[in-house]
JSON list of C-alpha atoms in Angstrom, two decimals:
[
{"chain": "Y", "resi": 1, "resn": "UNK", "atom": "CA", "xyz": [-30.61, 30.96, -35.21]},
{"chain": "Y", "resi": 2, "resn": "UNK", "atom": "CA", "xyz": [-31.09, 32.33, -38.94]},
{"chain": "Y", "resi": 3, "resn": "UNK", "atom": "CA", "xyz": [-29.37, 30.52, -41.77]},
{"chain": "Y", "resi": 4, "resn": "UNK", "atom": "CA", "xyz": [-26.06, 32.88, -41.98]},
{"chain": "Y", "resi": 5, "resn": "UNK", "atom": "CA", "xyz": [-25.33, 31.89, -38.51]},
{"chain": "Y", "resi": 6, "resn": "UNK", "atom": "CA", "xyz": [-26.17, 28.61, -38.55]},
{"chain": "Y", "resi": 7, "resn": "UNK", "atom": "CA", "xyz": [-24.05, 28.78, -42.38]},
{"chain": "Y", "resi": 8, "resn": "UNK", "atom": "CA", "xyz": [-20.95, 30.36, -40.07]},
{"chain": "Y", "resi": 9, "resn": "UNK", "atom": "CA", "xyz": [-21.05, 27.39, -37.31]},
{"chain": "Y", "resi": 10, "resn": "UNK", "atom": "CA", "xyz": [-21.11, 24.59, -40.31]},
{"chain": "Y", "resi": 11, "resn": "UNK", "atom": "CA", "xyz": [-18.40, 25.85, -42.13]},
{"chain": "Y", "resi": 12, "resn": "UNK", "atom": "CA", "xyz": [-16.58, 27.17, -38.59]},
{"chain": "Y", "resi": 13, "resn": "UNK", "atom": "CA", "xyz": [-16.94, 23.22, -37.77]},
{"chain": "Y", "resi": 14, "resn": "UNK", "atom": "CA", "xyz": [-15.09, 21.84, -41.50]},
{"chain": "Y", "resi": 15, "resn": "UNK", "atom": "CA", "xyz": [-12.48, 23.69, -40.72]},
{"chain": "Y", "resi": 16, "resn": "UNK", "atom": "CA", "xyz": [-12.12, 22.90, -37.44]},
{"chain": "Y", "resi": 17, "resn": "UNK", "atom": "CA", "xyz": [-12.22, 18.99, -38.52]},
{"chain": "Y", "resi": 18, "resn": "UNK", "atom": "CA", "xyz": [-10.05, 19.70, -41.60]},
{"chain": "Y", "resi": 19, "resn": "UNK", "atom": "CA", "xyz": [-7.24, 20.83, -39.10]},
{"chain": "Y", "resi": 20, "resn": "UNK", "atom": "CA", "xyz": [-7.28, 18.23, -37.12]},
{"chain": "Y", "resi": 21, "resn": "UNK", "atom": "CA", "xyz": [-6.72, 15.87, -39.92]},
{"chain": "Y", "resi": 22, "resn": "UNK", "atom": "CA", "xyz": [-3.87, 18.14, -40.89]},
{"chain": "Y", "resi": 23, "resn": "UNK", "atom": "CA", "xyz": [-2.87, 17.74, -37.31]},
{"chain": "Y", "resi": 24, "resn": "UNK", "atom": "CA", "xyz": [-2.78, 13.84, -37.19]},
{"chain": "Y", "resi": 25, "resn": "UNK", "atom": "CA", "xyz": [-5.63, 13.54, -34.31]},
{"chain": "Y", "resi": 26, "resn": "UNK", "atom": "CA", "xyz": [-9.53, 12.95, -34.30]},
{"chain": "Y", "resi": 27, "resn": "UNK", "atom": "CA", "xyz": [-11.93, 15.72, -33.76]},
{"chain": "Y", "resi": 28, "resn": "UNK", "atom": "CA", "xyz": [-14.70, 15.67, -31.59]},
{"chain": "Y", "resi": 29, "resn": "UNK", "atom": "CA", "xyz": [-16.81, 18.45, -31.06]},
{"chain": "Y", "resi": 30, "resn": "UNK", "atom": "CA", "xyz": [-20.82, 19.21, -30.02]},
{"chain": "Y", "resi": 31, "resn": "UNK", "atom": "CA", "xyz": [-23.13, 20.14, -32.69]},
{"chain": "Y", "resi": 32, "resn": "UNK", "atom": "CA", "xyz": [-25.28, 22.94, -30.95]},
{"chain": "Y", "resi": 33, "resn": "UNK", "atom": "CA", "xyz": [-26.87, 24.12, -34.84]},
{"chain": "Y", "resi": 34, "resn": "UNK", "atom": "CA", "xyz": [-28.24, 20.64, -36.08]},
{"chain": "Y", "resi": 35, "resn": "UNK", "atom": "CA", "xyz": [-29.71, 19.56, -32.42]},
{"chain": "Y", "resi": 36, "resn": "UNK", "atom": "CA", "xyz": [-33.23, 19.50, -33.65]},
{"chain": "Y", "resi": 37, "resn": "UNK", "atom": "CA", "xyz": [-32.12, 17.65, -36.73]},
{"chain": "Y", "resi": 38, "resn": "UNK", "atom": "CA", "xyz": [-30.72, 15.07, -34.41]},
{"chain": "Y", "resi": 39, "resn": "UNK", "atom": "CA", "xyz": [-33.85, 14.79, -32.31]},
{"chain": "Y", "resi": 40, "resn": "UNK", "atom": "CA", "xyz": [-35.70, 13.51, -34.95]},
{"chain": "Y", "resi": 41, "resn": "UNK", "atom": "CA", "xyz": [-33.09, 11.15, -36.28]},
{"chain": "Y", "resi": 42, "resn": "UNK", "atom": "CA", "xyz": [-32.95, 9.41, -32.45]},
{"chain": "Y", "resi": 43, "resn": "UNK", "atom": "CA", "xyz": [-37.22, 9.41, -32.78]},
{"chain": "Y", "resi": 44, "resn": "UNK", "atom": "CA", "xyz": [-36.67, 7.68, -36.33]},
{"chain": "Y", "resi": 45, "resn": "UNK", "atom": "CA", "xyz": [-33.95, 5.33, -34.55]},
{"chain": "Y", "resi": 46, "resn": "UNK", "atom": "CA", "xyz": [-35.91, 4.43, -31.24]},
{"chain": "Y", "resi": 47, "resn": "UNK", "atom": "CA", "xyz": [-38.92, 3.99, -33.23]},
{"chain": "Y", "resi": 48, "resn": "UNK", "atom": "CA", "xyz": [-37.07, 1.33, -35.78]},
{"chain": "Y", "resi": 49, "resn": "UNK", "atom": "CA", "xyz": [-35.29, -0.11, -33.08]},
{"chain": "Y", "resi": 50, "resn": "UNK", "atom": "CA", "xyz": [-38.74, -0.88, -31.20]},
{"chain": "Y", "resi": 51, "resn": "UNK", "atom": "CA", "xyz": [-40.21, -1.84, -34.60]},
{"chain": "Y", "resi": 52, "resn": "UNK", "atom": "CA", "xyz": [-37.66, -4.79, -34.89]},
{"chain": "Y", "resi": 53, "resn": "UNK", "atom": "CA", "xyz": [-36.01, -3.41, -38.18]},
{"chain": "Y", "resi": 54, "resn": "UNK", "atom": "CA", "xyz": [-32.52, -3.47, -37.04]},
{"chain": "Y", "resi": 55, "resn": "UNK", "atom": "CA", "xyz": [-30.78, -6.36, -37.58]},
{"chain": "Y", "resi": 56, "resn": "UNK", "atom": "CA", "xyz": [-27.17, -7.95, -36.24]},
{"chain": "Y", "resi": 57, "resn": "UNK", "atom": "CA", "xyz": [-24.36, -5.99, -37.50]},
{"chain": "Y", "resi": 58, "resn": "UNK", "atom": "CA", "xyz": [-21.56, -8.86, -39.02]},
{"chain": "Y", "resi": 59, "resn": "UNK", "atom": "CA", "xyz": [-17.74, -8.52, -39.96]},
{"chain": "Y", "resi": 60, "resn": "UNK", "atom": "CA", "xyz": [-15.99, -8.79, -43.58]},
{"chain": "Y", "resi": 61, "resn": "UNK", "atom": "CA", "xyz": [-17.77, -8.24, -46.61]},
{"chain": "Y", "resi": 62, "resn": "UNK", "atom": "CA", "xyz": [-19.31, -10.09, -49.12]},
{"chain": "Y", "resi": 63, "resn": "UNK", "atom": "CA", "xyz": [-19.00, -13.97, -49.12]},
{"chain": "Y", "resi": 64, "resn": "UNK", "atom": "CA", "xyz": [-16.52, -12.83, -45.79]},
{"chain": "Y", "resi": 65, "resn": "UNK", "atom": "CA", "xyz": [-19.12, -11.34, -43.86]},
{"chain": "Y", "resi": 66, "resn": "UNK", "atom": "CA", "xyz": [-20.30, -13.27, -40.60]},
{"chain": "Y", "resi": 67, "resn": "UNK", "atom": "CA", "xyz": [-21.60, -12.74, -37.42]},
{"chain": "Y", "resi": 68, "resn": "UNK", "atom": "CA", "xyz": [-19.03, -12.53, -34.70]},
{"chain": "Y", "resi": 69, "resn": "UNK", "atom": "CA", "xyz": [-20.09, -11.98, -31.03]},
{"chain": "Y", "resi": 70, "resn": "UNK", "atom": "CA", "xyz": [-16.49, -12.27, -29.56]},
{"chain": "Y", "resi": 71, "resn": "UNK", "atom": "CA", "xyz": [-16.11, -8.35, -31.67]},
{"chain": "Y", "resi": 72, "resn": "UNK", "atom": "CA", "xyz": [-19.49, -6.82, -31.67]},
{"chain": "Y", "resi": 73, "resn": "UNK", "atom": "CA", "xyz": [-22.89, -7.23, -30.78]},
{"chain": "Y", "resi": 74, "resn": "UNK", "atom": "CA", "xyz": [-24.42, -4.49, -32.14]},
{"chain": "Y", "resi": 75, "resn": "UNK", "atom": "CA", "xyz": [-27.88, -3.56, -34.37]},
{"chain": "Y", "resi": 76, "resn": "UNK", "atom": "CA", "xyz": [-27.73, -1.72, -37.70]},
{"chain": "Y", "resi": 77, "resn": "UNK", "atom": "CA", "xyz": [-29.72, -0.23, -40.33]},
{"chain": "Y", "resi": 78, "resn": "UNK", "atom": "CA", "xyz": [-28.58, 1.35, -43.45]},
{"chain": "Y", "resi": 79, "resn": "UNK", "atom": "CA", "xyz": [-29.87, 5.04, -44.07]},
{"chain": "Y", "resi": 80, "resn": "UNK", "atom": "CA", "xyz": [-31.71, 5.00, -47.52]},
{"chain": "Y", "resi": 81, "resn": "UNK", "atom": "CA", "xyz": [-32.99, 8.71, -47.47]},
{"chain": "Y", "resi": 82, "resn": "UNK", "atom": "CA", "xyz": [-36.54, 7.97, -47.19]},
{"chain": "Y", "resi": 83, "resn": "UNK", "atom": "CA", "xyz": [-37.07, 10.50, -44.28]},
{"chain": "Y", "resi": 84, "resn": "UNK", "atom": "CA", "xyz": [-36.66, 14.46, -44.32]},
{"chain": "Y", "resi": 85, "resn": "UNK", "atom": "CA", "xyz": [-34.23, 13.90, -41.39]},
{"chain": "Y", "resi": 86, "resn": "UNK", "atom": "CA", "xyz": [-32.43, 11.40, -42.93]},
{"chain": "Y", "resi": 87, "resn": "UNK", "atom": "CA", "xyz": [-32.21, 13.75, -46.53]},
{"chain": "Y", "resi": 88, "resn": "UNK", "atom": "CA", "xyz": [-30.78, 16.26, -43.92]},
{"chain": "Y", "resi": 89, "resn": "UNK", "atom": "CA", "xyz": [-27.99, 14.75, -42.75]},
{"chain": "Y", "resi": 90, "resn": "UNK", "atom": "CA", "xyz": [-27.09, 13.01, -45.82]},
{"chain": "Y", "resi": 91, "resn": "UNK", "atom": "CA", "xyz": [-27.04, 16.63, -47.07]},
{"chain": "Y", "resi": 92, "resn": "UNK", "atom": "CA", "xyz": [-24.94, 17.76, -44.48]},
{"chain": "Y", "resi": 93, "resn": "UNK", "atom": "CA", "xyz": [-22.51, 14.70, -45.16]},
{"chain": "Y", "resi": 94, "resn": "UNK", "atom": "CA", "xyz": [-22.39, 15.35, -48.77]},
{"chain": "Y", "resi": 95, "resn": "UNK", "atom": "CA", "xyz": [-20.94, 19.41, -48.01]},
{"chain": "Y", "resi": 96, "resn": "UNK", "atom": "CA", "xyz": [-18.86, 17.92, -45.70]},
{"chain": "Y", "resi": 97, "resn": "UNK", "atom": "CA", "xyz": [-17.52, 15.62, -48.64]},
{"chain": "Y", "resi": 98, "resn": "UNK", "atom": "CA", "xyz": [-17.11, 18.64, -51.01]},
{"chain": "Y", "resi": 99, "resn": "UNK", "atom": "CA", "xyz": [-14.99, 20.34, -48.75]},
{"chain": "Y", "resi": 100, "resn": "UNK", "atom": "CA", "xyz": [-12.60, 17.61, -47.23]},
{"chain": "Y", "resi": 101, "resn": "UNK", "atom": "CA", "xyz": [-12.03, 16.86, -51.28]},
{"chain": "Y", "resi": 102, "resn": "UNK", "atom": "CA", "xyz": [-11.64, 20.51, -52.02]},
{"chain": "Y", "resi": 103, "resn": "UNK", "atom": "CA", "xyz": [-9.14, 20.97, -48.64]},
{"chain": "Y", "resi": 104, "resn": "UNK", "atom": "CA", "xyz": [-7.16, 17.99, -48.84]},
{"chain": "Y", "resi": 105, "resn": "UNK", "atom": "CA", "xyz": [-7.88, 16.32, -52.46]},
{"chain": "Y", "resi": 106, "resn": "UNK", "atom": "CA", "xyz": [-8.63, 13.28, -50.70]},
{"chain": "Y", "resi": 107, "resn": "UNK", "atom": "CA", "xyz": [-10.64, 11.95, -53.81]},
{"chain": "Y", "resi": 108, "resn": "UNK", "atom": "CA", "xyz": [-13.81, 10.89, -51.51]},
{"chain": "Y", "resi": 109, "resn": "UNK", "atom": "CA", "xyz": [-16.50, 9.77, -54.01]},
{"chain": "Y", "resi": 110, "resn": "UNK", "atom": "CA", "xyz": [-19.33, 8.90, -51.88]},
{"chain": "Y", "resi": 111, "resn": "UNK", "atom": "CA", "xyz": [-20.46, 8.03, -48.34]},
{"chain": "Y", "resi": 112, "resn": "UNK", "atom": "CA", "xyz": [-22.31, 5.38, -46.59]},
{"chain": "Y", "resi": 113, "resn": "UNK", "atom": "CA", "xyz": [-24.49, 5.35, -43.59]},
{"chain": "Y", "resi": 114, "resn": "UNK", "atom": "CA", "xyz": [-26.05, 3.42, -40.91]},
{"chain": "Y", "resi": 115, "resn": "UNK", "atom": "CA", "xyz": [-27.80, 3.94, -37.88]},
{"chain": "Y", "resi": 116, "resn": "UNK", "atom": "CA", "xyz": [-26.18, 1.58, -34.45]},
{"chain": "Y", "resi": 117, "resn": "UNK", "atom": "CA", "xyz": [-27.93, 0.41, -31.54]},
{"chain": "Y", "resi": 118, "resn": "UNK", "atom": "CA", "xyz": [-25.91, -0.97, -28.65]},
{"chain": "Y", "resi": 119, "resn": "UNK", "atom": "CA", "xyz": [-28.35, -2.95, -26.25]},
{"chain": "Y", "resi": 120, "resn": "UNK", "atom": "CA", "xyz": [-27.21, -2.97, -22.21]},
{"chain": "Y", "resi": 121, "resn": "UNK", "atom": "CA", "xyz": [-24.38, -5.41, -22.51]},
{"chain": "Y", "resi": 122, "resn": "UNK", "atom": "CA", "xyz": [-23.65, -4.23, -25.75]},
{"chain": "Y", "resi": 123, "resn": "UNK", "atom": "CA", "xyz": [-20.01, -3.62, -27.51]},
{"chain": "Y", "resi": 124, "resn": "UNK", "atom": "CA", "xyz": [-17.68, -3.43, -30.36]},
{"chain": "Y", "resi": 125, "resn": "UNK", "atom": "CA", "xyz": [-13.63, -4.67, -28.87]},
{"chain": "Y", "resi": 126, "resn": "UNK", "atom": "CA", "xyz": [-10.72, -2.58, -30.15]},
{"chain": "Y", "resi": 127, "resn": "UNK", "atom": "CA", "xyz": [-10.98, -2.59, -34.26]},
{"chain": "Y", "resi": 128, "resn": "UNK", "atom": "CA", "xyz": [-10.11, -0.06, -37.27]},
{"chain": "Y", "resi": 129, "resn": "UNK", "atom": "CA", "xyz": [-12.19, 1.09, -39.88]},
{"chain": "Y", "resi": 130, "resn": "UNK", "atom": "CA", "xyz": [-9.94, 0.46, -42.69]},
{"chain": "Y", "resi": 131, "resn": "UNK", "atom": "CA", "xyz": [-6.50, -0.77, -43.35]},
{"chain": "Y", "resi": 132, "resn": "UNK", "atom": "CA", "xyz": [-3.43, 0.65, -45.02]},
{"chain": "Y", "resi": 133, "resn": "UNK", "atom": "CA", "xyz": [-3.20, 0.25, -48.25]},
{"chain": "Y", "resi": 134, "resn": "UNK", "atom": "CA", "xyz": [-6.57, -0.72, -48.77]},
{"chain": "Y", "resi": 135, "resn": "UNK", "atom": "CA", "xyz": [-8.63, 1.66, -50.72]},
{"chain": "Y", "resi": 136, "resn": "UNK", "atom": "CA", "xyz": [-11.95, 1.54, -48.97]},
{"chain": "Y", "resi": 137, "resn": "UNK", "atom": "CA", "xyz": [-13.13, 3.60, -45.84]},
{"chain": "Y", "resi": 138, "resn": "UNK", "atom": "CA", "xyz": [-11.26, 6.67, -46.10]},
{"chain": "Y", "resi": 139, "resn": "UNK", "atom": "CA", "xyz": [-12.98, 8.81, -43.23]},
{"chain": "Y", "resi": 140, "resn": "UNK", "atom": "CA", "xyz": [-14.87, 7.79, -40.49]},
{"chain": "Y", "resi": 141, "resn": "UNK", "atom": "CA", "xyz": [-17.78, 10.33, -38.85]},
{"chain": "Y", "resi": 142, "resn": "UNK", "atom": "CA", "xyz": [-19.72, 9.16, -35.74]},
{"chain": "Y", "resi": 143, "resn": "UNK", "atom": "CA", "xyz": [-23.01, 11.27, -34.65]},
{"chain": "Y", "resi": 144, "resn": "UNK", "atom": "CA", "xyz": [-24.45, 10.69, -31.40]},
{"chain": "Y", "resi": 145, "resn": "UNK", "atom": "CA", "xyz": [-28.05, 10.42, -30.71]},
{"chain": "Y", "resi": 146, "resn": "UNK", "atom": "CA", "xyz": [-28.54, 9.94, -26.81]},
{"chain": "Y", "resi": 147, "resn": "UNK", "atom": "CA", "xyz": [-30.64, 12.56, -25.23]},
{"chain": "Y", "resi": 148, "resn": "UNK", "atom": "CA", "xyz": [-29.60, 12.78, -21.37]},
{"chain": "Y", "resi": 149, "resn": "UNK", "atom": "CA", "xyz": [-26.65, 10.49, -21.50]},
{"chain": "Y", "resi": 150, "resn": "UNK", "atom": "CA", "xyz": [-24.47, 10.25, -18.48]},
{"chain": "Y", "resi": 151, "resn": "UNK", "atom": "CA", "xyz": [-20.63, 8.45, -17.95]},
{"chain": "Y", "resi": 152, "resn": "UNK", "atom": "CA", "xyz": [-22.42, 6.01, -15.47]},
{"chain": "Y", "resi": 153, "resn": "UNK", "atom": "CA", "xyz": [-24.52, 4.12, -18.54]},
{"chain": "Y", "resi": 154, "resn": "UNK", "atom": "CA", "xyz": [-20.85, 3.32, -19.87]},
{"chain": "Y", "resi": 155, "resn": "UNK", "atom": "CA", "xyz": [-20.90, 3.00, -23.79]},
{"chain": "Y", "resi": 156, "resn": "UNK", "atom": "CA", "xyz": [-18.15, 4.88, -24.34]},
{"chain": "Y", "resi": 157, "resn": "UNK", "atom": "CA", "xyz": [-16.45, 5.50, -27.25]},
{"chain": "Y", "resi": 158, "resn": "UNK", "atom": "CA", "xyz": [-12.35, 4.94, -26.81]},
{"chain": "Y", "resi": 159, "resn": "UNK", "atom": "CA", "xyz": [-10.13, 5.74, -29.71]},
{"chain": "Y", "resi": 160, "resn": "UNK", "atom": "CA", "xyz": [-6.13, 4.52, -28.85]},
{"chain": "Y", "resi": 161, "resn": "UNK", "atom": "CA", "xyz": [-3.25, 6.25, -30.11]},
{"chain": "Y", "resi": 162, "resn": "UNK", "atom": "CA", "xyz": [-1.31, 4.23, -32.97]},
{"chain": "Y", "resi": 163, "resn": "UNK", "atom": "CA", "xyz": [2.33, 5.23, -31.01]},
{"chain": "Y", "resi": 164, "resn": "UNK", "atom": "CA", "xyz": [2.34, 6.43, -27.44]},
{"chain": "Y", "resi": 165, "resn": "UNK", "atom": "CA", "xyz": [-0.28, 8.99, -25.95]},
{"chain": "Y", "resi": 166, "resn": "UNK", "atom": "CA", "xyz": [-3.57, 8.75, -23.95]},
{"chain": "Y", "resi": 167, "resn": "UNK", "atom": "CA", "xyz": [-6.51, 7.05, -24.86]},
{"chain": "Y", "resi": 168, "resn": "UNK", "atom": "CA", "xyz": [-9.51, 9.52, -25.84]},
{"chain": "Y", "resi": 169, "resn": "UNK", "atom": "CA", "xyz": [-12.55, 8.74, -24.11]},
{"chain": "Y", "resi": 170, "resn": "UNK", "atom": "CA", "xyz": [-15.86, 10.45, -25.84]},
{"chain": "Y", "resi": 171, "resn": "UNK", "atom": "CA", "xyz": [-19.40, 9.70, -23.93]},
{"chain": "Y", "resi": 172, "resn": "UNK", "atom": "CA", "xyz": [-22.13, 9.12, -26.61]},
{"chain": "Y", "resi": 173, "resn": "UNK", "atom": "CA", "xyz": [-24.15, 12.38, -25.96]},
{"chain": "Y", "resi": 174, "resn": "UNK", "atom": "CA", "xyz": [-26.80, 14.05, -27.93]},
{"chain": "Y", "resi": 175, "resn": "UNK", "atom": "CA", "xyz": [-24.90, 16.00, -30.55]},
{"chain": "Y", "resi": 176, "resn": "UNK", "atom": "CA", "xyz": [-21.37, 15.03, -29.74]},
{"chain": "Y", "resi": 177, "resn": "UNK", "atom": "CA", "xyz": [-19.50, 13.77, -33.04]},
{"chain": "Y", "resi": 178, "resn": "UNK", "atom": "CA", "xyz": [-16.67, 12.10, -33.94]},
{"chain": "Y", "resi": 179, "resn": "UNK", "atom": "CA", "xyz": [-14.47, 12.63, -37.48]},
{"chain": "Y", "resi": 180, "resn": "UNK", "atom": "CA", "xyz": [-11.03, 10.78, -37.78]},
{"chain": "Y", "resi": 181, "resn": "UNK", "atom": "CA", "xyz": [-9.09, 9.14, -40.65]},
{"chain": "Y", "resi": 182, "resn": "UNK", "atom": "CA", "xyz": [-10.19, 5.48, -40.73]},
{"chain": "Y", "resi": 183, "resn": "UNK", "atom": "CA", "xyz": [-6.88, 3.66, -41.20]},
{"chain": "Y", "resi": 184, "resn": "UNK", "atom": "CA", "xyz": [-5.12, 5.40, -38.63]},
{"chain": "Y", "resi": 185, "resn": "UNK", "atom": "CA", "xyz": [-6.92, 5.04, -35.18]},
{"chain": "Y", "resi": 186, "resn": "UNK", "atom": "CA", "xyz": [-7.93, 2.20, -33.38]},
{"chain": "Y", "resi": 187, "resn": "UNK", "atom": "CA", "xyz": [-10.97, 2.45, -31.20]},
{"chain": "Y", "resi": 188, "resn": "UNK", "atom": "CA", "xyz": [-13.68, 0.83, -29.88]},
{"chain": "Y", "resi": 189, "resn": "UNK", "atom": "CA", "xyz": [-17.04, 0.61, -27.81]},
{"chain": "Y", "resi": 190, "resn": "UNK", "atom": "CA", "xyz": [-17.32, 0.04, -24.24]},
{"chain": "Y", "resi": 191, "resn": "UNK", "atom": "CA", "xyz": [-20.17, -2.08, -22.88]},
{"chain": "Y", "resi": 192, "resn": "UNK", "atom": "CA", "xyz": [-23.21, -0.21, -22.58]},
{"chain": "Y", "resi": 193, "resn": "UNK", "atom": "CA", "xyz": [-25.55, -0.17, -19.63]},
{"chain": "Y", "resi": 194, "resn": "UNK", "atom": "CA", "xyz": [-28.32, 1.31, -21.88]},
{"chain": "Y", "resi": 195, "resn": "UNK", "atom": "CA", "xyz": [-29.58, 1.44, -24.94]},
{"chain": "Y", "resi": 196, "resn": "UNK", "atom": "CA", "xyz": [-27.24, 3.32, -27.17]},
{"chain": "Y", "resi": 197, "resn": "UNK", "atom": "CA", "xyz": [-27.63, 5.76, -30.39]},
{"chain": "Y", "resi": 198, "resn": "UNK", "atom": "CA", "xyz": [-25.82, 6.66, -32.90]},
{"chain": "Y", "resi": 199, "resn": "UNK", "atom": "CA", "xyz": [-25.26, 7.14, -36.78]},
{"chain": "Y", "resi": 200, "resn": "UNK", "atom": "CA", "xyz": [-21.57, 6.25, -38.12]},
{"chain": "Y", "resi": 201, "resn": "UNK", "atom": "CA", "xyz": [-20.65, 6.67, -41.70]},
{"chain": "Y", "resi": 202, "resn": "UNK", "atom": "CA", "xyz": [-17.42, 6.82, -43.91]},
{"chain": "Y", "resi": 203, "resn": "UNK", "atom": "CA", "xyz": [-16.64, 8.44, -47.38]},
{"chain": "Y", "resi": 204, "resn": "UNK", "atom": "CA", "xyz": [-15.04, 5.91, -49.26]},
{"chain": "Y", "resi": 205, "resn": "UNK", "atom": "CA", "xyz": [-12.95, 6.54, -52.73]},
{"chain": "Y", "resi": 206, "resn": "UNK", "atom": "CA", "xyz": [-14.59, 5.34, -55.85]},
{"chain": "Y", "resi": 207, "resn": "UNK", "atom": "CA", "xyz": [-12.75, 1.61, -56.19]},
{"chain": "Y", "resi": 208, "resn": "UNK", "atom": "CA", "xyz": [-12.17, 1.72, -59.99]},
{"chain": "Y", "resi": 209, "resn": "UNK", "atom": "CA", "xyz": [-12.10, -0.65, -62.61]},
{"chain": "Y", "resi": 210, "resn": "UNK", "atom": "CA", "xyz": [-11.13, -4.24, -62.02]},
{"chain": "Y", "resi": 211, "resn": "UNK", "atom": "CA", "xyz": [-8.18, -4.96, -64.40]}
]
């Protein structure tokens, strides 16, 4: 694949996601163009995960934050850019960025990332990413990094309708990703039988000023 195509599926993909926030619903999709980008991010993962660099993910913020294993159990560590594959997708996230602000004038002033690992057992229970009101996560985007993953090893990702509708069910594959508007849809993680992959990040407005 040369760059014009692989320039066509990127851009074919933003507006695919930026009419599905137009739309009201997540998007989930398979990223066939930035598979080998993805390889090296789950190497970088597996590899930091074996290393013992993650560490227990925790809920709130700031004085507020604490672990809680009745929510999630999960391993993070924050991308810092310190890798070409990590430079990569940050550079992917930031044209992403451009463009949601440029389609929708959502105001998005900068984006945060971390890698997850969910060990066999492993979940997060039903939770948003933001609240309304609140002028934090604005967007949500979930990448997969699971080579091989089948429905069996559970893990699932399950985002709930805020009214009435079906539940959408996404399997953690290689490639698959996830976009949605962080206030609006609940979800959560379904135990895992295996060890589980993934990056999830959110563009968050610039806070302002305190008064």
């Amino acid at each position: 694949m040369d760059v014009a195509e692989e320039t066509l599926l990127e851009q074919n993909l933003f507006h695919e996601i930026i009419e599905s926030m137009v739309q009201h619903r997540p998007y989930v999709c398979h990223q066939q163009g930035n598979l080998p980008m993805l390889l090296a991010l789950h190497q970088e993962v597996t590899a930091q995960h074996q290393g013992g660099h993650l560490r227990r993910a925790g809920v709130g913020r700031a004085d507020g934050h604490h672990i809680n294993d009745a929510l999630r159990t999960d391993l993070i560590l924050w991308l810092d850019g310190t890798t070409a594959a990590q430079l990569a997708y940050m550079a992917w996230l930031e044209r992403l960025r451009l463009t949601l602000n440029a389609a929708l004038q959502l105001g998005l002033f900068y984006v945060e990332s971390q890698f997850s690992c969910y060990q066999p057992g492993g979940y997060y229970r039903r939770h948003k990413d933001a609240f309304v009101g609140e002028e934090n996560r604005i967007v949500t985007v979930v990448t997969y990094l699971n080579p091989q993953w089948q429905a069996h090893h559970g893990g699932a990702l399950l985002i709930h309708p805020s009214g009435h509708g079906l539940t959408l069910t996404v399997q953690p594959k290689l490639g698959t990703m996830v976009c949605f508007l962080s206030e609006a849809w609940p979800h959560e993680v379904s135990p895992t039988q295996c060890d589980r992959y993934a990056i999830a990040s959110w563009f968050r407005r610039n806070p302002g000023p305190l008064l």
